[in-house]
Tab-separated table of C-alpha atoms and ligand atoms in Angstrom:
chain	number	residue	atom	x	y	z
W	1	MET	CA	-5.399	7.270	-48.879
W	2	ILE	CA	-5.500	3.755	-47.496
W	3	SER	CA	-7.623	2.316	-44.693
W	4	VAL	CA	-6.406	1.796	-41.155
W	5	GLU	CA	-6.462	-1.986	-41.711
W	6	GLU	CA	-4.408	-1.800	-44.920
W	7	ALA	CA	-1.925	0.541	-43.271
W	8	LEU	CA	-1.518	-1.752	-40.266
W	9	GLU	CA	-1.054	-4.765	-42.506
W	10	LYS	CA	1.716	-2.976	-44.388
W	11	VAL	CA	3.451	-1.908	-41.177
W	12	LEU	CA	3.277	-5.403	-39.697
W	13	GLY	CA	4.513	-6.850	-42.982
W	14	CYS	CA	7.747	-4.896	-42.570
W	15	VAL	CA	8.644	-5.898	-39.028
W	16	GLU	CA	10.117	-9.178	-37.899
W	17	ILE	CA	10.235	-10.932	-34.582
W	18	LEU	CA	13.541	-10.087	-32.876
W	19	GLU	CA	16.282	-12.403	-31.613
W	20	VAL	CA	16.404	-14.283	-28.349
W	21	GLU	CA	18.581	-12.937	-25.560
W	22	GLU	CA	19.342	-13.979	-22.030
W	23	THR	CA	18.117	-11.399	-19.566
W	24	PRO	CA	18.258	-10.998	-15.767
W	25	LEU	CA	15.000	-12.344	-14.381
W	26	LEU	CA	13.529	-9.087	-13.094
W	27	GLU	CA	14.109	-7.338	-16.399
W	28	SER	CA	12.143	-10.001	-18.281
W	29	MET	CA	8.758	-8.706	-17.099
W	30	GLY	CA	6.434	-8.276	-20.080
W	31	GLN	CA	8.757	-10.131	-22.450
W	32	VAL	CA	8.018	-13.356	-24.303
W	33	LEU	CA	9.611	-16.572	-23.125
W	34	ALA	CA	11.849	-18.145	-25.784
W	35	ASP	CA	12.028	-21.719	-24.411
W	36	ASP	CA	9.794	-24.231	-22.673
W	37	ILE	CA	10.729	-24.262	-18.993
W	38	ILE	CA	11.096	-27.735	-17.494
W	39	SER	CA	11.651	-28.055	-13.769
W	40	ASN	CA	14.547	-30.112	-12.520
W	41	ILE	CA	13.301	-29.923	-8.934
W	42	ASP	CA	10.131	-30.629	-6.983
W	43	ILE	CA	8.412	-27.611	-5.497
W	44	PRO	CA	8.022	-27.759	-2.627
W	45	PRO	CA	11.106	-29.954	-2.408
W	46	LEU	CA	9.866	-31.855	0.703
W	47	ASP	CA	6.537	-32.534	2.436
W	48	ASN	CA	6.136	-29.580	4.780
W	49	ALA	CA	3.765	-28.030	7.309
W	50	ALA	CA	0.989	-25.765	6.040
W	51	MET	CA	0.318	-24.467	9.577
W	52	ASP	CA	2.142	-23.810	12.826
W	53	GLY	CA	1.325	-26.762	15.122
W	54	TYR	CA	2.408	-30.299	15.970
W	55	ALA	CA	3.522	-33.049	13.580
W	56	LEU	CA	2.085	-36.356	14.727
W	57	LYS	CA	0.560	-39.660	13.735
W	58	ALA	CA	-3.158	-39.371	12.920
W	59	ASP	CA	-3.774	-42.685	14.706
W	60	ASP	CA	-2.655	-41.064	17.971
W	61	THR	CA	-5.582	-38.630	17.766
W	62	LEU	CA	-8.349	-41.248	17.621
W	63	GLY	CA	-10.995	-40.373	20.179
W	64	ALA	CA	-9.364	-37.041	21.084
W	65	SER	CA	-11.724	-34.216	22.099
W	66	GLY	CA	-11.869	-31.089	24.259
W	67	GLN	CA	-13.246	-33.201	27.114
W	68	SER	CA	-10.735	-35.992	26.706
W	69	PRO	CA	-7.493	-34.682	25.197
W	70	ARG	CA	-4.878	-37.169	23.994
W	71	ILE	CA	-1.555	-36.359	25.599
W	72	LEU	CA	1.547	-36.724	23.444
W	73	ARG	CA	5.190	-36.307	24.421
W	74	VAL	CA	6.897	-33.414	22.568
W	75	ILE	CA	10.346	-34.595	21.476
W	76	ASP	CA	11.623	-31.694	19.293
W	77	THR	CA	10.812	-28.374	17.636
W	78	VAL	CA	11.450	-27.784	13.955
W	79	ILE	CA	11.391	-24.418	12.210
W	80	ALA	CA	11.288	-23.581	8.500
W	81	GLY	CA	14.676	-24.158	6.925
W	82	SER	CA	15.709	-26.895	9.381
W	83	ILE	CA	15.264	-30.659	9.389
W	84	SER	CA	14.450	-32.504	12.600
W	85	GLN	CA	16.820	-35.372	13.390
W	86	ARG	CA	14.111	-37.079	15.461
W	87	GLU	CA	11.429	-39.505	14.309
W	88	VAL	CA	7.804	-39.267	15.437
W	89	THR	CA	6.865	-42.580	17.027
W	90	PRO	CA	3.461	-43.543	18.537
W	91	GLY	CA	2.707	-41.297	21.507
W	92	THR	CA	5.062	-38.491	20.440
W	93	ALA	CA	4.799	-35.243	18.492
W	94	ILE	CA	7.202	-32.608	17.153
W	95	ARG	CA	6.357	-28.922	17.408
W	96	ILE	CA	6.529	-27.577	13.854
W	97	MET	CA	6.384	-24.183	12.118
W	98	THR	CA	4.816	-23.411	8.738
W	99	GLY	CA	7.133	-24.423	5.893
W	100	ALA	CA	9.282	-26.748	8.015
W	101	PRO	CA	9.798	-30.237	6.555
W	102	VAL	CA	7.510	-32.869	8.111
W	103	PRO	CA	9.673	-35.131	10.329
W	104	GLU	CA	10.074	-38.864	9.729
W	105	GLY	CA	7.175	-40.891	11.102
W	106	ALA	CA	4.642	-38.023	11.146
W	107	ASP	CA	1.682	-38.171	8.771
W	108	SER	CA	-0.295	-35.066	9.819
W	109	VAL	CA	0.049	-31.642	11.376
W	110	ILE	CA	-2.445	-30.346	13.920
W	111	ARG	CA	-2.626	-26.586	14.309
W	112	PHE	CA	-1.895	-24.959	17.683
W	113	GLU	CA	-5.549	-23.916	18.059
W	114	ASP	CA	-6.582	-27.590	18.222
W	115	THR	CA	-4.168	-28.329	21.068
W	116	ASP	CA	-4.074	-27.147	24.666
W	117	GLU	CA	-0.760	-25.335	24.155
W	118	ALA	CA	-2.273	-21.915	25.011
W	119	GLN	CA	-3.502	-23.238	28.398
W	120	ARG	CA	-0.068	-24.520	29.380
W	121	GLN	CA	1.968	-22.190	31.577
W	122	ASP	CA	5.427	-23.545	30.830
W	123	SER	CA	6.942	-22.084	27.686
W	124	ASN	CA	9.045	-25.204	27.238
W	125	VAL	CA	6.300	-27.649	26.301
W	126	ASN	CA	7.191	-31.254	27.058
W	127	GLU	CA	3.702	-32.563	26.638
W	128	ILE	CA	0.781	-31.474	24.512
W	129	GLY	CA	-2.925	-32.210	24.696
W	130	ILE	CA	-4.607	-32.942	21.340
W	131	LEU	CA	-8.197	-31.654	21.335
W	132	CYS	CA	-9.631	-33.279	18.197
W	133	GLU	CA	-9.152	-36.130	15.780
W	134	VAL	CA	-7.218	-35.369	12.620
W	135	GLU	CA	-7.395	-36.976	9.219
W	136	ARG	CA	-4.164	-38.440	7.900
W	137	GLY	CA	-2.380	-35.865	5.682
W	138	LEU	CA	-4.009	-32.834	7.349
W	139	ASN	CA	-2.047	-29.574	6.944
W	140	ILE	CA	0.738	-31.167	4.938
W	141	ARG	CA	1.865	-29.618	1.656
W	142	ARG	CA	3.170	-32.470	-0.457
W	143	ALA	CA	6.548	-32.424	-2.186
W	144	GLY	CA	6.017	-31.496	-5.834
W	145	GLU	CA	2.382	-30.441	-5.324
W	146	ASP	CA	3.055	-27.083	-6.982
W	147	ILE	CA	5.637	-28.181	-9.551
W	148	ALA	CA	6.735	-31.786	-10.102
W	149	GLN	CA	10.280	-32.478	-11.225
W	150	GLY	CA	10.294	-32.968	-15.021
W	151	ALA	CA	7.055	-31.027	-15.581
W	152	THR	CA	6.801	-28.310	-18.229
W	153	VAL	CA	6.063	-25.320	-16.066
W	154	LEU	CA	5.864	-22.545	-18.669
W	155	LYS	CA	5.573	-22.802	-22.406
W	156	LYS	CA	7.641	-20.994	-25.002
W	157	GLY	CA	5.671	-17.921	-26.123
W	158	THR	CA	4.293	-17.109	-22.664
W	159	VAL	CA	4.283	-13.418	-21.805
W	160	LEU	CA	6.050	-13.060	-18.461
W	161	ARG	CA	3.863	-11.385	-15.867
W	162	PRO	CA	4.771	-11.014	-12.186
W	163	ALA	CA	3.373	-14.502	-11.482
W	164	GLU	CA	5.597	-16.119	-14.140
W	165	VAL	CA	8.615	-14.170	-12.890
W	166	GLY	CA	7.859	-15.589	-9.432
W	167	VAL	CA	7.521	-19.126	-10.805
W	168	LEU	CA	10.903	-18.817	-12.555
W	169	ALA	CA	12.434	-17.528	-9.315
W	170	SER	CA	10.986	-20.534	-7.459
W	171	LEU	CA	12.982	-22.712	-9.862
W	172	GLY	CA	16.139	-20.796	-9.007
W	173	MET	CA	16.428	-19.138	-12.421
W	174	SER	CA	18.250	-15.817	-12.152
W	175	LYS	CA	18.329	-15.411	-15.934
W	176	VAL	CA	15.867	-16.314	-18.647
W	177	ASN	CA	15.833	-16.496	-22.443
W	178	VAL	CA	13.309	-14.100	-23.948
W	179	ILE	CA	12.702	-12.274	-27.235
W	180	ARG	CA	14.624	-9.068	-26.820
W	181	ARG	CA	13.068	-5.636	-26.493
W	182	PRO	CA	12.979	-3.423	-29.589
W	183	VAL	CA	15.096	-0.284	-29.577
W	184	VAL	CA	12.960	2.502	-30.998
W	185	ALA	CA	14.660	5.696	-32.120
W	186	VAL	CA	12.549	8.801	-31.445
W	187	LEU	CA	13.151	11.962	-33.445
W	188	ALA	CA	11.136	15.194	-33.349
W	189	THR	CA	11.160	17.591	-36.287
W	190	GLY	CA	10.325	21.271	-36.500
W	191	ASN	CA	12.055	24.663	-36.402
W	192	GLU	CA	9.615	25.720	-33.696
W	193	LEU	CA	10.743	23.078	-31.215
W	194	VAL	CA	12.805	23.763	-28.111
W	195	SER	CA	14.269	21.180	-25.787
W	196	ILE	CA	12.487	20.996	-22.421
W	197	ASP	CA	15.649	21.928	-20.494
W	198	GLN	CA	15.999	25.289	-22.311
W	199	PRO	CA	14.270	28.668	-21.852
W	200	LEU	CA	11.338	29.168	-24.217
W	201	PRO	CA	11.913	31.983	-26.745
W	202	ARG	CA	8.936	33.820	-28.214
W	203	GLY	CA	7.455	31.976	-31.177
W	204	LYS	CA	8.745	28.568	-30.074
W	205	ILE	CA	7.132	25.608	-28.294
W	206	TYR	CA	8.556	22.844	-26.185
W	207	ASN	CA	9.152	19.473	-27.800
W	208	SER	CA	6.531	17.328	-26.096
W	209	ASN	CA	6.164	14.561	-28.695
W	210	THR	CA	9.544	13.056	-27.901
W	211	TYR	CA	8.384	12.509	-24.339
W	212	SER	CA	4.885	11.198	-25.024
W	213	VAL	CA	6.216	8.903	-27.760
W	214	ALA	CA	9.214	7.672	-25.758
W	215	SER	CA	6.899	7.023	-22.799
W	216	LEU	CA	4.667	4.917	-25.033
W	217	VAL	CA	7.732	3.008	-26.249
W	218	LYS	CA	8.662	2.268	-22.631
W	219	ARG	CA	5.130	1.435	-21.640
W	220	TYR	CA	4.831	-1.221	-24.318
W	221	GLY	CA	8.155	-2.789	-23.443
W	222	GLY	CA	10.597	-1.134	-25.841
W	223	VAL	CA	13.754	0.850	-25.256
W	224	PRO	CA	13.543	4.427	-26.534
W	225	LYS	CA	16.611	5.962	-28.120
W	226	ILE	CA	16.099	9.716	-28.052
W	227	ILE	CA	17.691	11.399	-31.043
W	228	GLY	CA	16.505	14.911	-30.223
W	229	ILE	CA	15.172	17.558	-32.547
W	230	ALA	CA	15.822	17.996	-36.269
W	231	SER	CA	15.168	21.402	-37.757
W	232	ASP	CA	13.188	21.719	-40.967
W	233	SER	CA	16.143	21.362	-43.302
W	234	GLU	CA	17.066	18.311	-45.283
W	235	ALA	CA	20.629	18.371	-43.948
W	236	SER	CA	19.516	18.414	-40.311
W	237	LEU	CA	16.888	15.758	-40.883
W	238	LEU	CA	19.339	13.455	-42.683
W	239	ASP	CA	21.974	13.907	-40.020
W	240	LYS	CA	19.540	13.017	-37.231
W	241	LEU	CA	17.838	10.200	-39.121
W	242	ARG	CA	21.198	8.510	-39.621
W	243	GLN	CA	21.685	8.455	-35.854
W	244	GLY	CA	18.600	6.279	-35.621
W	245	LEU	CA	19.479	3.723	-38.270
W	246	ASP	CA	20.886	1.236	-35.766
W	247	ALA	CA	17.491	1.002	-34.044
W	248	ASP	CA	14.865	-1.663	-34.710
W	249	MET	CA	12.367	1.013	-35.664
W	250	LEU	CA	12.605	4.734	-36.195
W	251	ILE	CA	9.783	7.060	-35.228
W	252	THR	CA	9.743	10.679	-36.294
W	253	SER	CA	7.054	13.192	-35.501
W	254	GLY	CA	6.079	16.149	-37.635
W	255	GLY	CA	6.989	17.156	-41.130
W	256	VAL	CA	4.709	14.716	-42.938
W	257	SER	CA	1.823	16.965	-43.972
W	258	ALA	CA	1.672	19.123	-47.083
W	259	GLY	CA	3.339	22.257	-45.653
W	260	ASP	CA	6.299	23.868	-47.416
W	261	TYR	CA	8.770	22.638	-44.853
W	262	ASP	CA	7.384	19.161	-44.442
W	263	MET	CA	10.212	17.123	-45.807
W	264	VAL	CA	10.162	13.838	-43.954
W	265	LYS	CA	8.465	12.223	-46.940
W	266	ASP	CA	11.095	13.580	-49.359
W	267	VAL	CA	13.942	12.308	-47.236
W	268	LEU	CA	12.213	8.981	-46.758
W	269	ALA	CA	11.880	8.712	-50.554
W	270	SER	CA	15.549	9.507	-51.158
W	271	GLU	CA	16.963	7.388	-48.301
W	272	GLY	CA	14.601	4.457	-48.565
W	273	GLU	CA	11.144	3.558	-49.720
W	274	ILE	CA	7.781	5.051	-48.859
W	275	THR	CA	5.027	2.477	-48.388
W	276	PHE	CA	2.204	4.929	-47.685
W	277	SER	CA	1.844	8.538	-46.611
W	278	THR	CA	-1.829	9.079	-45.821
W	279	VAL	CA	-4.353	7.012	-43.904
W	280	ARG	CA	-8.138	7.421	-43.872
W	281	MET	CA	-8.345	8.405	-40.217
W	282	LYS	CA	-8.717	11.443	-37.993
W	283	PRO	CA	-6.555	12.406	-36.252
W	284	GLY	CA	-3.593	11.038	-38.151
W	285	LYS	CA	-4.253	11.443	-41.862
W	286	PRO	CA	-0.681	12.509	-42.697
W	287	LEU	CA	1.009	9.346	-41.492
W	288	ALA	CA	4.016	8.119	-43.430
W	289	PHE	CA	5.514	4.685	-43.333
W	290	GLY	CA	8.439	3.206	-45.150
W	291	THR	CA	11.820	1.602	-44.710
W	292	LEU	CA	15.170	3.341	-44.582
W	293	LYS	CA	18.449	1.877	-45.747
W	294	GLY	CA	20.432	0.969	-42.682
W	295	ALA	CA	23.083	-1.520	-41.666
W	296	ASP	CA	23.307	-4.135	-38.951
W	297	LYS	CA	26.152	-4.367	-36.416
W	298	LYS	CA	28.293	-6.277	-38.944
W	299	GLY	CA	27.706	-3.659	-41.614
W	300	ASN	CA	25.299	-5.798	-43.636
W	301	PRO	CA	22.500	-3.814	-45.278
W	302	ARG	CA	19.140	-3.904	-43.558
W	303	ARG	CA	15.864	-2.042	-43.882
W	304	VAL	CA	14.833	-0.006	-40.870
W	305	PRO	CA	11.070	0.470	-40.543
W	306	HIS	CA	10.259	4.152	-40.226
W	307	LEU	CA	6.971	5.547	-38.984
W	308	GLY	CA	6.568	9.246	-39.696
W	309	LEU	CA	3.907	10.292	-37.202
W	310	PRO	CA	2.042	13.565	-37.645
W	311	GLY	CA	3.394	16.418	-35.529
W	312	ASN	CA	0.216	17.325	-33.705
W	313	PRO	CA	0.644	15.963	-30.193
W	314	VAL	CA	-2.675	14.096	-30.102
W	315	SER	CA	-2.213	12.698	-33.605
W	316	SER	CA	1.229	11.347	-32.815
W	317	MET	CA	-0.047	9.541	-29.719
W	318	VAL	CA	-3.139	8.099	-31.410
W	319	THR	CA	-1.197	6.896	-34.453
W	320	PHE	CA	1.429	5.403	-32.146
W	321	GLU	CA	-1.239	3.371	-30.363
W	322	LEU	CA	-2.665	2.147	-33.658
W	323	PHE	CA	0.528	1.385	-35.607
W	324	ALA	CA	3.744	1.636	-33.578
W	325	ARG	CA	2.403	-0.380	-30.653
W	326	PRO	CA	1.382	-3.445	-32.683
W	327	ALA	CA	4.671	-3.264	-34.605
W	328	MET	CA	6.616	-3.284	-31.325
W	329	LEU	CA	4.546	-6.117	-29.901
W	330	LYS	CA	5.086	-8.203	-33.031
W	331	MET	CA	8.851	-7.627	-32.744
W	332	MET	CA	8.664	-8.804	-29.133
W	333	GLY	CA	7.011	-12.058	-30.204
W	334	LYS	CA	3.558	-11.234	-28.851
W	335	LYS	CA	0.465	-12.718	-30.450
W	336	ASN	CA	-2.280	-10.389	-29.289
W	337	LEU	CA	-1.584	-7.082	-30.994
W	338	THR	CA	-4.932	-5.380	-30.477
W	339	LYS	CA	-5.798	-3.196	-27.550
W	340	THR	CA	-8.813	-4.023	-25.425
W	341	MET	CA	-12.041	-2.739	-26.957
W	342	VAL	CA	-15.458	-2.483	-25.368
W	343	GLU	CA	-18.915	-1.503	-26.547
W	344	ALA	CA	-20.319	1.535	-24.812
W	345	VAL	CA	-23.410	3.722	-24.952
W	346	LEU	CA	-22.518	7.101	-26.437
W	347	GLU	CA	-23.876	9.937	-24.325
W	348	GLU	CA	-23.577	12.759	-26.850
W	349	PRO	CA	-23.650	12.941	-30.644
W	350	VAL	CA	-20.486	12.817	-32.748
W	351	VAL	CA	-20.518	14.111	-36.322
W	352	ASN	CA	-18.289	12.693	-39.028
W	353	THR	CA	-18.102	14.922	-42.088
W	354	ASP	CA	-14.771	13.726	-43.436
W	355	GLY	CA	-15.305	10.176	-44.632
W	356	ARG	CA	-12.385	9.198	-42.413
W	357	ARG	CA	-12.393	6.941	-39.380
W	358	LEU	CA	-12.637	9.102	-36.291
W	359	TYR	CA	-10.823	8.307	-33.046
W	360	VAL	CA	-12.493	10.532	-30.503
W	361	ARG	CA	-10.931	11.138	-27.093
W	362	ALA	CA	-13.437	10.067	-24.520
W	363	ILE	CA	-14.120	9.179	-20.922
W	364	VAL	CA	-15.517	5.719	-20.302
W	365	THR	CA	-17.508	4.980	-17.161
W	366	LYS	CA	-19.388	1.907	-16.054
W	367	SER	CA	-22.767	1.761	-14.374
W	368	ASP	CA	-25.166	-1.172	-13.962
W	369	GLY	CA	-22.763	-3.435	-15.821
W	370	GLN	CA	-22.840	-1.199	-18.909
W	371	TYR	CA	-20.100	1.032	-20.291
W	372	HIS	CA	-21.006	4.643	-21.042
W	373	VAL	CA	-18.834	7.110	-22.873
W	374	HIS	CA	-18.701	10.892	-23.252
W	375	LEU	CA	-16.197	13.147	-24.984
W	376	THR	CA	-13.316	14.891	-23.255
W	377	GLY	CA	-14.324	18.233	-24.809
W	378	PRO	CA	-12.719	20.047	-27.745
W	379	GLN	CA	-11.155	17.523	-30.091
W	380	GLY	CA	-8.442	19.652	-31.741
W	381	SER	CA	-5.404	17.485	-32.381
W	382	GLY	CA	-3.176	20.050	-30.708
W	383	ILE	CA	-5.057	19.718	-27.407
W	384	LEU	CA	-2.773	17.254	-25.663
W	385	THR	CA	-4.604	17.621	-22.348
W	386	SER	CA	-7.542	15.844	-24.023
W	387	MET	CA	-5.350	12.715	-24.124
W	388	SER	CA	-4.631	13.196	-20.465
W	389	LEU	CA	-8.357	13.348	-19.685
W	390	ALA	CA	-9.199	10.405	-21.934
W	391	ASN	CA	-9.304	6.745	-20.955
W	392	GLY	CA	-10.716	5.669	-24.282
W	393	LEU	CA	-10.944	6.399	-27.995
W	394	VAL	CA	-14.410	6.139	-29.516
W	395	ILE	CA	-14.263	4.735	-33.042
W	396	ILE	CA	-16.637	6.290	-35.560
W	397	PRO	CA	-16.478	4.345	-38.840
W	398	GLU	CA	-15.421	6.189	-42.004
W	399	ASP	CA	-18.577	5.253	-43.909
W	400	THR	CA	-20.967	6.853	-41.412
W	401	ALA	CA	-22.051	10.435	-40.823
W	402	GLY	CA	-21.420	9.993	-37.123
W	403	ALA	CA	-23.306	8.563	-34.182
W	404	LYS	CA	-26.246	9.757	-32.097
W	405	ALA	CA	-26.558	9.927	-28.346
W	406	GLY	CA	-27.723	6.495	-27.192
W	407	ASP	CA	-25.967	4.601	-30.001
W	408	THR	CA	-23.684	1.737	-29.097
W	409	VAL	CA	-20.119	2.477	-30.202
W	410	LYS	CA	-16.789	0.675	-30.031
W	411	VAL	CA	-14.219	2.179	-27.687
W	412	ILE	CA	-10.506	1.382	-27.459
W	413	LEU	CA	-9.481	1.452	-23.803
W	414	LEU	CA	-6.343	3.484	-23.224
W	415	GLY	CA	-5.892	2.799	-19.551
W	416	TRP	CA	-3.674	0.596	-17.497
W	417	ASP	CA	-6.151	-2.248	-16.952
W	418	ASP	CA	-6.222	-2.797	-13.211
W	419	GLU	CA	-5.347	0.840	-12.565
W	420	ASP	CA	-8.411	1.960	-14.521
W	421	ASP	CA	-11.124	3.238	-12.277
W	422	ILE	CA	-13.868	2.672	-14.809
E	1	LIG	P1	3.773	19.221	-38.521
E	1	LIG	O1	3.214	17.837	-38.680
E	1	LIG	O2	5.257	19.251	-38.492
E	1	LIG	O3	3.186	20.156	-39.513
E	1	LIG	O4	3.307	19.713	-37.096
E	1	LIG	C1	1.928	19.858	-36.784
E	1	LIG	C2	1.747	20.584	-35.475
E	1	LIG	O5	2.317	19.851	-34.430
E	1	LIG	C3	2.427	21.940	-35.424
E	1	LIG	O6	1.593	22.847	-34.742
E	1	LIG	C4	3.690	21.688	-34.667
E	1	LIG	O7	4.167	22.820	-33.998
E	1	LIG	C5	3.251	20.629	-33.700
E	1	LIG	N1	4.401	19.796	-33.316
E	1	LIG	C6	5.209	19.150	-34.188
E	1	LIG	N2	6.159	18.479	-33.523
E	1	LIG	C7	5.926	18.691	-32.204
E	1	LIG	C8	6.591	18.256	-31.024
E	1	LIG	N3	7.665	17.471	-31.072
E	1	LIG	N4	6.107	18.653	-29.820
E	1	LIG	C9	5.000	19.443	-29.781
E	1	LIG	N5	4.346	19.864	-30.862
E	1	LIG	C10	4.805	19.524	-32.075
E	2	LIG	MG1	6.731	20.610	-38.615
């Protein structure tokens, strides 16, 4: 039995960063940028108005006030997307809308509220009263103030979030080079399993692991390839496994413990190499990892990493978070492979009798700037609803007998960051 750290190191040692591919911009969300991005345009491209108002010369506003407005002649109106053909000369102004390019001759924009426009009856304003002095440059967004032509806007290795996708769009990039997403084959094993679109015969259960595991694959940016269900026979398992050998990683669930029909390990041994088959953790002790003999698109031999997750629904999800997720993130070129962890005050005791590292489903709350954590209830690894209740996994180290109420413990957060209502 190896430690969680050793197991993770072995898994990560067997996966490589994937190739670069060009992808449509919107699909790149969450992927890692493969090139530095250098802008070949200024953004904004031209000086433009930051407010609706009048473009004018600041000198024309000297001495202007509510009591003694400066009257300027309005010679044009310019809206966003258009360019005025007129030039602002002393004594004149051009009515301007937010985003419209600042006309020739103007050095400032005064907002409507600082003019007497609202008091004027005629909708076609020929003259405007300026009610205050303005500083030169007021309400003008300078060309290139966001992005200057030639600047490196985003660096290779950046994870694309909505803001970066927006920045790339502002440069007019409809496609972007990123590290491609891993395809992860998902295979369930067990004679008891029935597909969710079929009636449920007595003695059978629905195959839920395929859906929790494939959802995790999607959530962390991969592309699940659902292989279906293999029955507990070597022939069925081999047949299905082979369908997953073109994937970047193969994940099976079930069939890795010591039961009579648990044959994933045997098949893994005959079709590839087993790296480990038990890990000092609970849930998740029977966790197999190895590589299967596969082939790339050109038929060249390649090793396909295979994670044999335990069949219990909670165990398969917890072991996915701890091993499959970092493997996927490494393949996608990400640097931070660990999930967010916090320290929290444990509100009830947890006993550890096994000498394994416990991952306890728990509910994290925050009060007075301090995280608190209590258990979801029964911790059986078949109780999948405990994962649904949980927003954290309390870690109880393998070399302790547990933790008391009031102890500070480490908790892995399972939530969706800003969607967490901790
Ligand atoms: P195993 O690891 O194959 O011995 O399975 C352990 C437990 O998990 C058994 O109770 C199985 O019925 C259950 N199980 C295995 N695979 C699945 C699955 N795909 N969906 C739901 N439960 C499963
Ligand atoms: Mg089984």
